[in-house]
GROMACS .gro file of C-alpha atoms in nm:
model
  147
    1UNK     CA    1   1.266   0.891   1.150
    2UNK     CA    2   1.364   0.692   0.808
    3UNK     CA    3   1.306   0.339   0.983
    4UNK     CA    4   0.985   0.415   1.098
    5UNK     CA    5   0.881   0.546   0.764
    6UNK     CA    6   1.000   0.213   0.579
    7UNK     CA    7   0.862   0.037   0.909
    8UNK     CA    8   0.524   0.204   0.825
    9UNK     CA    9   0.556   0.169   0.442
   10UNK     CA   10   0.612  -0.190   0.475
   11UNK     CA   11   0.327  -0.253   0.702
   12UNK     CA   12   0.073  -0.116   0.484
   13UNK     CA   13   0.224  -0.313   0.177
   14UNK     CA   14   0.256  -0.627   0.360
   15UNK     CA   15   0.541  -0.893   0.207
   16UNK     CA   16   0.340  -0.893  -0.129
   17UNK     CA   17   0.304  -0.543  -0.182
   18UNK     CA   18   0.693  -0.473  -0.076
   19UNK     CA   19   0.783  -0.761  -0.362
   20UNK     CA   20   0.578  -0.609  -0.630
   21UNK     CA   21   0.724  -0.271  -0.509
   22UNK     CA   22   1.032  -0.387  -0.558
   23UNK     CA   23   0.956  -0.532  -0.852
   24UNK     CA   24   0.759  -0.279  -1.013
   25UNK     CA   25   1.044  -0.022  -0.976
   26UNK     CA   26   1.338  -0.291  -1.073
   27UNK     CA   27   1.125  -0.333  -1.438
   28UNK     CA   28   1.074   0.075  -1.488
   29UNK     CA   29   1.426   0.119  -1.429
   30UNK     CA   30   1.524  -0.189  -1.632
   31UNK     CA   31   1.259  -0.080  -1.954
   32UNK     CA   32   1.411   0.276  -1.936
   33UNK     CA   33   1.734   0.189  -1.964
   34UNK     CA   34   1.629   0.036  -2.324
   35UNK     CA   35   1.486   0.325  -2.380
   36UNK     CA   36   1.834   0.568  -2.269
   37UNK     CA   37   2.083   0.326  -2.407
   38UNK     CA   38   1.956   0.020  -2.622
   39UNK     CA   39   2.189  -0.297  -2.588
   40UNK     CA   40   2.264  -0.556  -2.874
   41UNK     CA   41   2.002  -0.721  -2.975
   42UNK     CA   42   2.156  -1.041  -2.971
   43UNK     CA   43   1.881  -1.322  -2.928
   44UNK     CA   44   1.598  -1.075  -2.990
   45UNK     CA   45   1.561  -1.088  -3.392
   46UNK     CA   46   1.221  -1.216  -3.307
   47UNK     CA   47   1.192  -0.905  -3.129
   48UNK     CA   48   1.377  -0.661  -3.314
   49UNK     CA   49   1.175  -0.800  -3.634
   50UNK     CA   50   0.859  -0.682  -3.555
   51UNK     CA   51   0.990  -0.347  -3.372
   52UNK     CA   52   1.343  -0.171  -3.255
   53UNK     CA   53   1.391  -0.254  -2.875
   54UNK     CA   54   1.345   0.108  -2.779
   55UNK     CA   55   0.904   0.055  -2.883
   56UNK     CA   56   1.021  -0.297  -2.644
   57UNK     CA   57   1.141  -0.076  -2.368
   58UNK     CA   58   0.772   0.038  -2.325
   59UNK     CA   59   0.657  -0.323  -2.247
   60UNK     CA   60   0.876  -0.316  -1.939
   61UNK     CA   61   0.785   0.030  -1.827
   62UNK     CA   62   0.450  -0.004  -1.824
   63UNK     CA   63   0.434  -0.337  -1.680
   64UNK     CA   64   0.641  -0.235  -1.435
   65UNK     CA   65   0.447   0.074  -1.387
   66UNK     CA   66   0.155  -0.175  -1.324
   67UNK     CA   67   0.359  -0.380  -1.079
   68UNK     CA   68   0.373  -0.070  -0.894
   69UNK     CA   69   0.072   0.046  -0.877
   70UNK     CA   70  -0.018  -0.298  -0.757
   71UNK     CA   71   0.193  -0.282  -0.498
   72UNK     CA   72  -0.059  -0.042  -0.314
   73UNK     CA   73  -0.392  -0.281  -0.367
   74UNK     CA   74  -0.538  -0.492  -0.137
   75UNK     CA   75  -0.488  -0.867  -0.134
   76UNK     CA   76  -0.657  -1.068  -0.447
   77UNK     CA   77  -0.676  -0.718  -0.632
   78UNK     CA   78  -0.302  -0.741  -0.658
   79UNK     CA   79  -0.294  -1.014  -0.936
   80UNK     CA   80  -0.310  -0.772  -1.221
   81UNK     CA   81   0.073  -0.686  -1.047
   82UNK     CA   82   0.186  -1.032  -1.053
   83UNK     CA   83   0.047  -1.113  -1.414
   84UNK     CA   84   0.214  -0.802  -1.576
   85UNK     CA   85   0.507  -0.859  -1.387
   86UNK     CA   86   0.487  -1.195  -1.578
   87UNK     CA   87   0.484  -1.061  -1.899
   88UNK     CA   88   0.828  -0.903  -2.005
   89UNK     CA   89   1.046  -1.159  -1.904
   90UNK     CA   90   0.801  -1.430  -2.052
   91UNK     CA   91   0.837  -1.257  -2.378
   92UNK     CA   92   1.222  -1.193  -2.367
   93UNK     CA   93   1.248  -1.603  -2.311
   94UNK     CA   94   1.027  -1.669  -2.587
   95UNK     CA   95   1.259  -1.464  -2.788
   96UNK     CA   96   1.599  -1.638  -2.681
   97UNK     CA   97   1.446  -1.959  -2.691
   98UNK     CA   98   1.301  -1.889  -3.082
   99UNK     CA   99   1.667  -1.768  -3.134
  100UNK     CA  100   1.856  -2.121  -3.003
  101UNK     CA  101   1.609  -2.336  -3.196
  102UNK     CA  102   1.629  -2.098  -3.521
  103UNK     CA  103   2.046  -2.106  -3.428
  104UNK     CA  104   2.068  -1.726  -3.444
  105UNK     CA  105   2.188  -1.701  -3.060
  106UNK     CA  106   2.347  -2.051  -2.905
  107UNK     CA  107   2.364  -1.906  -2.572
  108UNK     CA  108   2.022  -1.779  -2.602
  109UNK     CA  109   1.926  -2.081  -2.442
  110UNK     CA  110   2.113  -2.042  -2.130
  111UNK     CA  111   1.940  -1.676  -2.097
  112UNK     CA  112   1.609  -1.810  -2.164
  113UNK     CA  113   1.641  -2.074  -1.851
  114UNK     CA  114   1.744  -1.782  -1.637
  115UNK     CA  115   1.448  -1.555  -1.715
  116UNK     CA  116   1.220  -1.865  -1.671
  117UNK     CA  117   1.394  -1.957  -1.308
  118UNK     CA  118   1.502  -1.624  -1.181
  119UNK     CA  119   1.211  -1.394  -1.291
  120UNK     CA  120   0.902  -1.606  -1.423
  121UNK     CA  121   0.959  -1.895  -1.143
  122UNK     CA  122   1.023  -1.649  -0.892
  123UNK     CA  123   0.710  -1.398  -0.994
  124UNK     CA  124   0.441  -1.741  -0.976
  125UNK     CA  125   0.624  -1.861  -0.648
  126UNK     CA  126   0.562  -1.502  -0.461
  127UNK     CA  127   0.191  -1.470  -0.653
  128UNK     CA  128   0.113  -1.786  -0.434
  129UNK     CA  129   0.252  -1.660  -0.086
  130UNK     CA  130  -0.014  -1.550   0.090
  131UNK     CA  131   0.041  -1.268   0.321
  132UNK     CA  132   0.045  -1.437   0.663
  133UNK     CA  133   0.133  -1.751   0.650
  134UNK     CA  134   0.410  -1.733   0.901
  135UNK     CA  135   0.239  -1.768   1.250
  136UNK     CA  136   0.347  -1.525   1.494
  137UNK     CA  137   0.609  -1.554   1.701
  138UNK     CA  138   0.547  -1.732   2.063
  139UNK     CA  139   0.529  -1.530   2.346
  140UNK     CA  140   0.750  -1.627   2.647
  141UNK     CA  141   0.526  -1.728   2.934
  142UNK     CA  142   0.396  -1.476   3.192
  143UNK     CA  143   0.526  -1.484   3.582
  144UNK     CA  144   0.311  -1.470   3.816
  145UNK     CA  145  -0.058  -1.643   3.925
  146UNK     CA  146  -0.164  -1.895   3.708
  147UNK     CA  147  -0.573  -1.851   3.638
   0.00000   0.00000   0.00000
């Protein structure tokens, strides 16, 4: 009874709607724990400057809240999912690359290349997949008369 729940779920989401599922729950959980348990702000004084990173949290909840709900919208309505799925980990580069030119956070730029390649790459790459474009699988031939 659970597969053919998922099996169901996924249909109606398609493969964009399961990624900005996914997505959309992976930023909520990631934005609350900011919220429960703030980390070091190392590499976020451009952050932390303007605001403590528990107000930050907030950014990735609700974007990711967004992402969610996207999830659930038809194809082409679903860009206001990718685009604030975009936005956190835009920002949070911004931040560690402002911190390795300022020298606050050396490493910062390491972090900042792996929230470009692993979240904003990734996000623009799956915004551009359209939902079919694998062609179906061939069927074997049939036995029997030919027409």
């Amino acid at each position: 009874m659970p597969c053919r729940a998922a099996r169901r779920l996924y249909k109606a989401l398609g493969r964009r709607g399961a990624f900005l599922l996914i997505l959309g729950v992976g930023k909520t959980c990631w934005g609350v724990s900011f919220l429960v348990d703030p980390p070091e702000d190392h590499g976020l004084d451009l952050l932390t400057d303007l605001c403590s990173l528990r107000h930050w949290s907030w950014l990735w909840i609700v974007c990711g809240l967004v992402t969610f709900g996207s999830a659930f919208l038809r194809i082409g309505r679903d860009r206001l999912g990718f685009f604030a799925a975009f936005i956190p980990p835009t920002v949070w580069a911004l931040a560690y690359t402002v911190a390795v030119i300022t020298g606050d956070y050396s490493r910062g730029g390491f972090v900042a290349i792996w929230y470009l390649t692993s979240h904003v790459g990734v996000i623009w790459w799956a915004s551009t997949v359209p939902e079919y474009s694998v062609p179906p699988a061939p069927r074997p031939p049939r036995r029997g008369k030919a027409p």
